[in-house]
Tab-separated table of C-alpha atoms in Angstrom:
chain	number	residue	atom	x	y	z
A	1	UNK	CA	-22.048	-81.229	59.572
A	2	UNK	CA	-20.012	-79.199	57.066
A	3	UNK	CA	-20.878	-80.197	53.312
A	4	UNK	CA	-18.366	-82.278	51.602
A	5	UNK	CA	-17.785	-81.758	47.810
A	6	UNK	CA	-19.453	-84.948	46.077
A	7	UNK	CA	-17.165	-86.001	43.418
A	8	UNK	CA	-17.460	-88.358	40.540
A	9	UNK	CA	-14.871	-91.180	40.520
A	10	UNK	CA	-13.865	-93.047	37.499
A	11	UNK	CA	-14.306	-96.882	37.865
A	12	UNK	CA	-10.951	-98.702	38.653
A	13	UNK	CA	-12.079	-102.415	38.100
A	14	UNK	CA	-9.041	-103.493	36.355
A	15	UNK	CA	-6.515	-100.570	37.232
A	16	UNK	CA	-4.753	-102.686	40.070
A	17	UNK	CA	-4.092	-105.441	37.472
A	18	UNK	CA	-2.595	-103.047	35.065
A	19	UNK	CA	-0.683	-101.496	37.597
A	20	UNK	CA	0.725	-104.815	38.631
A	21	UNK	CA	1.638	-105.727	34.997
A	22	UNK	CA	3.438	-102.355	34.428
A	23	UNK	CA	5.362	-102.620	37.767
A	24	UNK	CA	6.396	-106.167	36.955
A	25	UNK	CA	7.273	-105.387	33.403
A	26	UNK	CA	9.479	-102.454	34.465
A	27	UNK	CA	11.127	-104.438	36.986
A	28	UNK	CA	12.182	-107.092	34.531
A	29	UNK	CA	13.464	-104.449	32.256
A	30	UNK	CA	15.528	-103.233	35.194
A	31	UNK	CA	16.934	-106.728	35.928
A	32	UNK	CA	14.607	-107.869	38.472
A	33	UNK	CA	13.074	-110.797	36.528
A	34	UNK	CA	10.832	-112.429	39.264
A	35	UNK	CA	9.663	-109.387	41.383
A	36	UNK	CA	6.473	-111.103	42.823
A	37	UNK	CA	7.986	-114.559	43.097
A	38	UNK	CA	11.551	-114.077	44.299
A	39	UNK	CA	13.008	-116.234	46.937
A	40	UNK	CA	13.957	-114.492	49.186
A	41	UNK	CA	11.280	-111.858	48.538
A	42	UNK	CA	12.466	-108.553	46.967
A	43	UNK	CA	12.452	-105.686	49.894
A	44	UNK	CA	9.900	-103.002	49.115
A	45	UNK	CA	12.053	-100.456	50.495
A	46	UNK	CA	15.092	-101.521	48.457
A	47	UNK	CA	13.198	-101.775	45.142
A	48	UNK	CA	11.193	-98.521	45.588
A	49	UNK	CA	14.328	-96.834	46.844
A	50	UNK	CA	15.938	-97.908	43.427
A	51	UNK	CA	13.070	-96.374	41.384
A	52	UNK	CA	13.336	-93.368	43.628
A	53	UNK	CA	17.075	-92.877	42.856
A	54	UNK	CA	16.448	-93.351	39.069
A	55	UNK	CA	13.853	-90.710	39.164
A	56	UNK	CA	15.773	-88.231	41.260
A	57	UNK	CA	18.950	-88.783	39.057
A	58	UNK	CA	17.149	-88.759	35.697
A	59	UNK	CA	13.477	-87.480	35.842
A	60	UNK	CA	12.549	-88.835	32.429
A	61	UNK	CA	9.076	-90.189	31.674
A	62	UNK	CA	9.773	-93.690	32.137
A	63	UNK	CA	11.515	-93.261	35.575
A	64	UNK	CA	8.772	-91.135	36.940
A	65	UNK	CA	5.991	-93.348	35.844
A	66	UNK	CA	7.795	-96.350	37.179
A	67	UNK	CA	8.143	-94.773	40.525
A	68	UNK	CA	4.522	-93.466	40.744
A	69	UNK	CA	3.095	-96.576	39.436
A	70	UNK	CA	4.467	-98.471	42.385
A	71	UNK	CA	3.373	-95.838	44.739
A	72	UNK	CA	-0.200	-95.839	43.442
A	73	UNK	CA	-0.022	-99.825	43.634
A	74	UNK	CA	1.211	-99.517	47.277
A	75	UNK	CA	-1.629	-97.120	48.334
A	76	UNK	CA	-4.217	-99.376	46.572
A	77	UNK	CA	-3.080	-102.339	48.482
A	78	UNK	CA	-3.209	-100.427	51.683
A	79	UNK	CA	-6.891	-99.701	51.408
A	80	UNK	CA	-7.638	-103.169	50.097
A	81	UNK	CA	-5.963	-104.762	53.207
A	82	UNK	CA	-7.493	-102.342	55.813
A	83	UNK	CA	-10.877	-101.172	54.554
A	84	UNK	CA	-12.497	-104.562	55.525
A	85	UNK	CA	-11.614	-103.746	59.169
A	86	UNK	CA	-13.415	-100.493	59.250
A	87	UNK	CA	-16.519	-100.536	61.628
A	88	UNK	CA	-15.205	-103.467	63.575
A	89	UNK	CA	-13.723	-103.032	67.101
A	90	UNK	CA	-10.499	-104.774	68.072
A	91	UNK	CA	-7.116	-104.281	69.908
A	92	UNK	CA	-6.543	-100.875	68.927
A	93	UNK	CA	-9.838	-99.610	70.446
A	94	UNK	CA	-9.513	-101.627	73.470
A	95	UNK	CA	-5.957	-100.154	74.186
A	96	UNK	CA	-7.235	-96.572	73.554
A	97	UNK	CA	-10.279	-97.192	75.801
A	98	UNK	CA	-7.952	-98.427	78.583
A	99	UNK	CA	-5.697	-95.389	78.441
A	100	UNK	CA	-8.290	-92.952	78.318
A	101	UNK	CA	-9.818	-94.140	81.509
A	102	UNK	CA	-6.814	-92.676	83.329
A	103	UNK	CA	-5.372	-89.952	81.350
A	104	UNK	CA	-5.468	-87.728	78.290
A	105	UNK	CA	-3.959	-89.409	75.322
A	106	UNK	CA	-2.044	-88.469	71.973
A	107	UNK	CA	-1.482	-90.980	69.097
A	108	UNK	CA	1.818	-90.705	67.194
A	109	UNK	CA	1.670	-93.240	64.219
A	110	UNK	CA	3.713	-94.082	61.167
A	111	UNK	CA	0.853	-95.812	59.466
A	112	UNK	CA	-1.062	-94.250	56.612
A	113	UNK	CA	-4.262	-96.160	57.034
A	114	UNK	CA	-7.519	-95.137	58.915
A	115	UNK	CA	-7.557	-97.770	61.554
A	116	UNK	CA	-6.835	-95.456	64.486
A	117	UNK	CA	-9.548	-92.953	63.186
A	118	UNK	CA	-11.814	-96.000	63.056
A	119	UNK	CA	-11.089	-96.965	66.664
A	120	UNK	CA	-11.630	-93.560	68.033
A	121	UNK	CA	-14.927	-93.170	66.129
A	122	UNK	CA	-16.379	-96.258	67.644
A	123	UNK	CA	-15.500	-95.198	71.170
A	124	UNK	CA	-18.412	-95.321	73.475
A	125	UNK	CA	-19.810	-91.682	73.707
A	126	UNK	CA	-21.192	-92.406	77.242
A	127	UNK	CA	-17.751	-93.568	78.519
A	128	UNK	CA	-15.724	-91.069	76.531
A	129	UNK	CA	-17.716	-88.084	75.821
A	130	UNK	CA	-16.042	-85.622	73.256
A	131	UNK	CA	-12.931	-87.733	72.950
A	132	UNK	CA	-12.644	-87.356	69.224
A	133	UNK	CA	-13.923	-85.384	66.180
A	134	UNK	CA	-12.829	-85.597	62.732
A	135	UNK	CA	-12.477	-81.860	62.215
A	136	UNK	CA	-9.897	-81.634	64.969
A	137	UNK	CA	-8.487	-85.039	64.462
A	138	UNK	CA	-4.962	-84.456	63.437
A	139	UNK	CA	-3.402	-82.211	66.105
A	140	UNK	CA	-2.581	-79.290	63.508
A	141	UNK	CA	-4.970	-77.063	61.734
A	142	UNK	CA	-4.466	-78.048	57.961
A	143	UNK	CA	-5.095	-75.580	55.448
A	144	UNK	CA	-7.867	-77.841	53.928
A	145	UNK	CA	-9.260	-76.609	50.563
A	146	UNK	CA	-12.462	-78.731	50.872
A	147	UNK	CA	-13.736	-81.955	52.130
A	148	UNK	CA	-14.050	-84.696	49.607
A	149	UNK	CA	-16.614	-87.452	49.515
A	150	UNK	CA	-17.980	-90.109	47.104
A	151	UNK	CA	-21.332	-90.115	48.736
A	152	UNK	CA	-20.876	-93.098	50.886
A	153	UNK	CA	-20.595	-92.954	54.839
A	154	UNK	CA	-18.439	-90.095	56.384
A	155	UNK	CA	-16.976	-89.138	59.628
A	156	UNK	CA	-18.902	-86.532	61.485
A	157	UNK	CA	-17.509	-83.114	60.837
A	158	UNK	CA	-19.293	-81.106	63.830
A	159	UNK	CA	-17.238	-81.066	66.927
A	160	UNK	CA	-18.876	-82.186	70.257
A	161	UNK	CA	-16.759	-79.873	72.324
A	162	UNK	CA	-14.581	-80.691	75.053
A	163	UNK	CA	-11.656	-80.029	72.981
A	164	UNK	CA	-9.239	-80.444	75.841
A	165	UNK	CA	-10.349	-84.065	75.854
A	166	UNK	CA	-9.714	-84.701	72.384
A	167	UNK	CA	-7.256	-87.417	71.240
A	168	UNK	CA	-5.037	-86.102	68.605
A	169	UNK	CA	-3.594	-88.263	65.818
A	170	UNK	CA	-0.067	-87.127	64.538
A	171	UNK	CA	0.542	-89.019	61.350
A	172	UNK	CA	4.197	-88.736	60.795
A	173	UNK	CA	4.238	-90.390	57.269
A	174	UNK	CA	0.971	-88.880	56.111
A	175	UNK	CA	-2.376	-90.481	55.596
A	176	UNK	CA	-4.332	-92.061	52.721
A	177	UNK	CA	-7.164	-89.424	53.484
A	178	UNK	CA	-4.775	-86.592	52.826
A	179	UNK	CA	-4.978	-85.871	49.200
A	180	UNK	CA	-3.249	-83.473	46.767
A	181	UNK	CA	-4.365	-83.182	43.099
A	182	UNK	CA	-2.382	-82.961	39.896
A	183	UNK	CA	-3.327	-82.190	36.265
A	184	UNK	CA	-0.925	-84.885	34.749
A	185	UNK	CA	-1.267	-88.443	35.199
A	186	UNK	CA	1.915	-88.571	37.284
A	187	UNK	CA	3.100	-85.695	39.510
A	188	UNK	CA	6.510	-84.218	39.133
A	189	UNK	CA	9.439	-85.672	41.075
A	190	UNK	CA	9.362	-82.657	43.486
A	191	UNK	CA	5.586	-82.154	43.971
A	192	UNK	CA	5.214	-84.405	47.037
A	193	UNK	CA	7.660	-82.485	48.983
A	194	UNK	CA	6.710	-78.830	48.967
A	195	UNK	CA	3.624	-76.896	50.279
A	196	UNK	CA	0.426	-77.734	48.741
A	197	UNK	CA	-3.239	-77.531	49.120
A	198	UNK	CA	-4.623	-80.582	51.074
A	199	UNK	CA	-8.060	-82.159	50.222
A	200	UNK	CA	-9.391	-84.174	52.980
A	201	UNK	CA	-11.365	-87.323	52.400
A	202	UNK	CA	-14.294	-87.496	54.980
A	203	UNK	CA	-15.360	-90.977	53.858
A	204	UNK	CA	-14.982	-93.697	56.472
A	205	UNK	CA	-14.111	-96.312	53.698
A	206	UNK	CA	-11.799	-94.908	50.965
A	207	UNK	CA	-12.166	-95.553	47.402
A	208	UNK	CA	-9.156	-96.918	45.465
A	209	UNK	CA	-10.152	-94.650	42.461
A	210	UNK	CA	-7.676	-91.879	41.597
A	211	UNK	CA	-9.459	-89.647	39.237
A	212	UNK	CA	-12.061	-87.210	40.430
A	213	UNK	CA	-14.506	-84.859	38.424
A	214	UNK	CA	-15.087	-81.779	40.402
A	215	UNK	CA	-18.061	-80.647	38.280
A	216	UNK	CA	-16.770	-76.929	38.622
A	217	UNK	CA	-15.967	-74.483	35.948
A	218	UNK	CA	-12.715	-74.777	34.131
A	219	UNK	CA	-10.718	-78.058	34.418
A	220	UNK	CA	-13.325	-80.829	35.477
A	221	UNK	CA	-11.021	-83.757	35.998
A	222	UNK	CA	-8.065	-84.308	38.303
A	223	UNK	CA	-5.701	-87.000	39.392
A	224	UNK	CA	-5.530	-87.601	43.207
A	225	UNK	CA	-2.503	-88.773	45.196
A	226	UNK	CA	-2.369	-89.341	48.915
A	227	UNK	CA	0.099	-87.106	50.844
A	228	UNK	CA	2.199	-89.972	52.266
A	229	UNK	CA	6.050	-90.716	52.842
A	230	UNK	CA	6.407	-94.002	51.007
A	231	UNK	CA	8.413	-96.822	52.318
A	232	UNK	CA	11.768	-95.789	51.018
A	233	UNK	CA	15.127	-95.252	52.953
A	234	UNK	CA	15.312	-91.629	52.157
A	235	UNK	CA	12.647	-90.007	54.028
A	236	UNK	CA	14.082	-86.872	55.149
A	237	UNK	CA	13.431	-84.933	51.836
A	238	UNK	CA	9.643	-85.657	52.155
A	239	UNK	CA	9.327	-84.062	55.726
A	240	UNK	CA	8.595	-80.533	54.477
A	241	UNK	CA	5.528	-78.234	54.639
A	242	UNK	CA	2.540	-79.834	56.163
A	243	UNK	CA	4.361	-82.953	57.234
A	244	UNK	CA	7.126	-80.727	58.980
A	245	UNK	CA	4.525	-79.278	60.999
A	246	UNK	CA	3.115	-82.715	62.065
A	247	UNK	CA	6.708	-83.921	63.169
A	248	UNK	CA	7.242	-80.762	65.248
A	249	UNK	CA	3.830	-81.013	66.869
A	250	UNK	CA	4.321	-84.701	67.544
A	251	UNK	CA	7.835	-83.933	69.171
A	252	UNK	CA	6.321	-81.404	71.399
A	253	UNK	CA	3.732	-83.986	72.641
A	254	UNK	CA	6.161	-86.767	73.233
A	255	UNK	CA	8.432	-84.304	75.069
A	256	UNK	CA	5.488	-83.588	77.603
A	257	UNK	CA	4.414	-87.057	77.852
A	258	UNK	CA	4.541	-88.871	81.326
A	259	UNK	CA	4.110	-92.417	80.007
A	260	UNK	CA	4.747	-93.741	76.476
A	261	UNK	CA	3.420	-97.052	74.997
A	262	UNK	CA	5.305	-98.322	71.945
A	263	UNK	CA	2.853	-100.748	70.178
A	264	UNK	CA	3.642	-102.646	67.072
A	265	UNK	CA	6.607	-100.610	66.136
A	266	UNK	CA	10.149	-102.569	65.882
A	267	UNK	CA	12.426	-99.437	65.304
A	268	UNK	CA	13.665	-100.708	61.981
A	269	UNK	CA	17.325	-100.041	61.539
A	270	UNK	CA	16.893	-98.536	58.028
A	271	UNK	CA	14.321	-95.766	59.368
A	272	UNK	CA	17.213	-93.262	60.295
A	273	UNK	CA	14.881	-90.276	60.556
A	274	UNK	CA	12.718	-91.913	63.183
A	275	UNK	CA	15.860	-93.289	64.901
A	276	UNK	CA	17.291	-89.858	65.424
A	277	UNK	CA	13.891	-88.298	66.242
A	278	UNK	CA	13.481	-90.656	69.162
A	279	UNK	CA	16.994	-90.560	70.177
A	280	UNK	CA	16.624	-86.732	70.616
A	281	UNK	CA	13.341	-87.213	72.408
A	282	UNK	CA	14.682	-89.801	74.849
A	283	UNK	CA	17.542	-87.297	75.800
A	284	UNK	CA	14.844	-84.739	76.641
A	285	UNK	CA	11.992	-86.906	78.292
A	286	UNK	CA	12.846	-89.780	80.731
A	287	UNK	CA	9.390	-91.249	79.988
A	288	UNK	CA	10.945	-92.559	76.637
A	289	UNK	CA	13.660	-94.306	78.474
A	290	UNK	CA	11.121	-96.136	80.650
A	291	UNK	CA	8.400	-97.627	78.654
A	292	UNK	CA	5.604	-100.142	78.120
A	293	UNK	CA	5.684	-102.239	74.817
A	294	UNK	CA	4.524	-105.218	73.076
A	295	UNK	CA	6.616	-108.457	74.241
A	296	UNK	CA	8.317	-108.540	70.816
A	297	UNK	CA	10.081	-105.131	71.354
A	298	UNK	CA	13.333	-105.820	73.123
A	299	UNK	CA	15.011	-102.742	74.761
A	300	UNK	CA	18.226	-104.592	74.064
A	301	UNK	CA	18.180	-103.858	70.378
A	302	UNK	CA	20.377	-101.423	68.611
A	303	UNK	CA	17.667	-98.713	68.845
A	304	UNK	CA	17.127	-99.534	72.404
A	305	UNK	CA	20.884	-99.266	73.186
A	306	UNK	CA	21.050	-95.870	71.235
A	307	UNK	CA	17.977	-94.355	73.463
A	308	UNK	CA	19.205	-96.014	76.538
A	309	UNK	CA	15.677	-97.658	76.665
A	310	UNK	CA	14.526	-99.917	79.731
A	311	UNK	CA	11.431	-101.668	79.990
A	312	UNK	CA	9.072	-100.245	82.644
A	313	UNK	CA	7.136	-102.403	85.262
A	314	UNK	CA	3.912	-101.406	83.583
A	315	UNK	CA	2.146	-104.596	82.065
A	316	UNK	CA	2.941	-104.838	78.483
A	317	UNK	CA	0.023	-104.448	76.061
A	318	UNK	CA	-1.225	-107.342	73.930
A	319	UNK	CA	0.456	-107.692	70.443
A	320	UNK	CA	-1.665	-106.021	67.815
A	321	UNK	CA	-3.109	-107.778	64.806
A	322	UNK	CA	-1.702	-105.278	62.464
A	323	UNK	CA	1.377	-102.991	62.898
A	324	UNK	CA	0.479	-99.621	64.376
A	325	UNK	CA	2.333	-96.894	66.106
A	326	UNK	CA	4.015	-95.578	69.201
A	327	UNK	CA	1.451	-93.638	71.242
A	328	UNK	CA	2.118	-91.257	73.796
A	329	UNK	CA	-0.150	-91.042	76.934
A	330	UNK	CA	-0.575	-88.177	79.421
């Protein structure tokens, strides 16, 4: 296994509470007096979009801090609500296991968590030899500066071979274990959109800590930020650099797919970039116009009409316990 850089993480026992207090106080100052208790609930996309707009139009210290505090809280909550599932088997693995019995498989997901990686790592090696490895997991060759680890359990880096059988994961909105680092407490408003060096977390369960000590010469402490597209309506400007390559590669896979399973994805009306992405692909590939899905996905929705979608005769897969992604098989 390739050696991972062991890093020191600063304890974060009360950081989530402090983050929440800052986020709520800022919301109150902006006129949202009851951010966590409003009825009806405040839309994360709308409120985060407001902070994104404020930062984009007036990149002062307060606006930058408000936006990135909520991004940090969002990332922390993602880990807090998914880490407990790591190591368990469930519906995601059963679906992957079923599809791999008859075809090669690629997964295209909008999720930032590691539940797909976990499902692949727990596949039976005797039934699906060489179906996945962490080194080649993401469908494109990242320019990874180094693997990062806090010393806890890690994914295996060594490739078992059979690359043609590997399941590739295309994470269109980034991933919690794709990390870039900054010198300052908060990144600049533009830093998440350009090309940057990616540090890849190799741990199976990710830490919520966000400061690392590298133990190298020169600067010894950095702030870490996950390379993710946050839940804002304006996503297009984030799809640059490495993420642009992910979208292009996922598009190539979906154009070649002979069967597509949409699972746990509701085609939200506000996600315009994804809407146009699948509209163009549905024009190129008939497999995207005849699909299997969860029972809750109605081809008569506005997105279904846009893509001229119709349900195939394939038995619908069971509804997942947590939202996942569209996945292209064959």
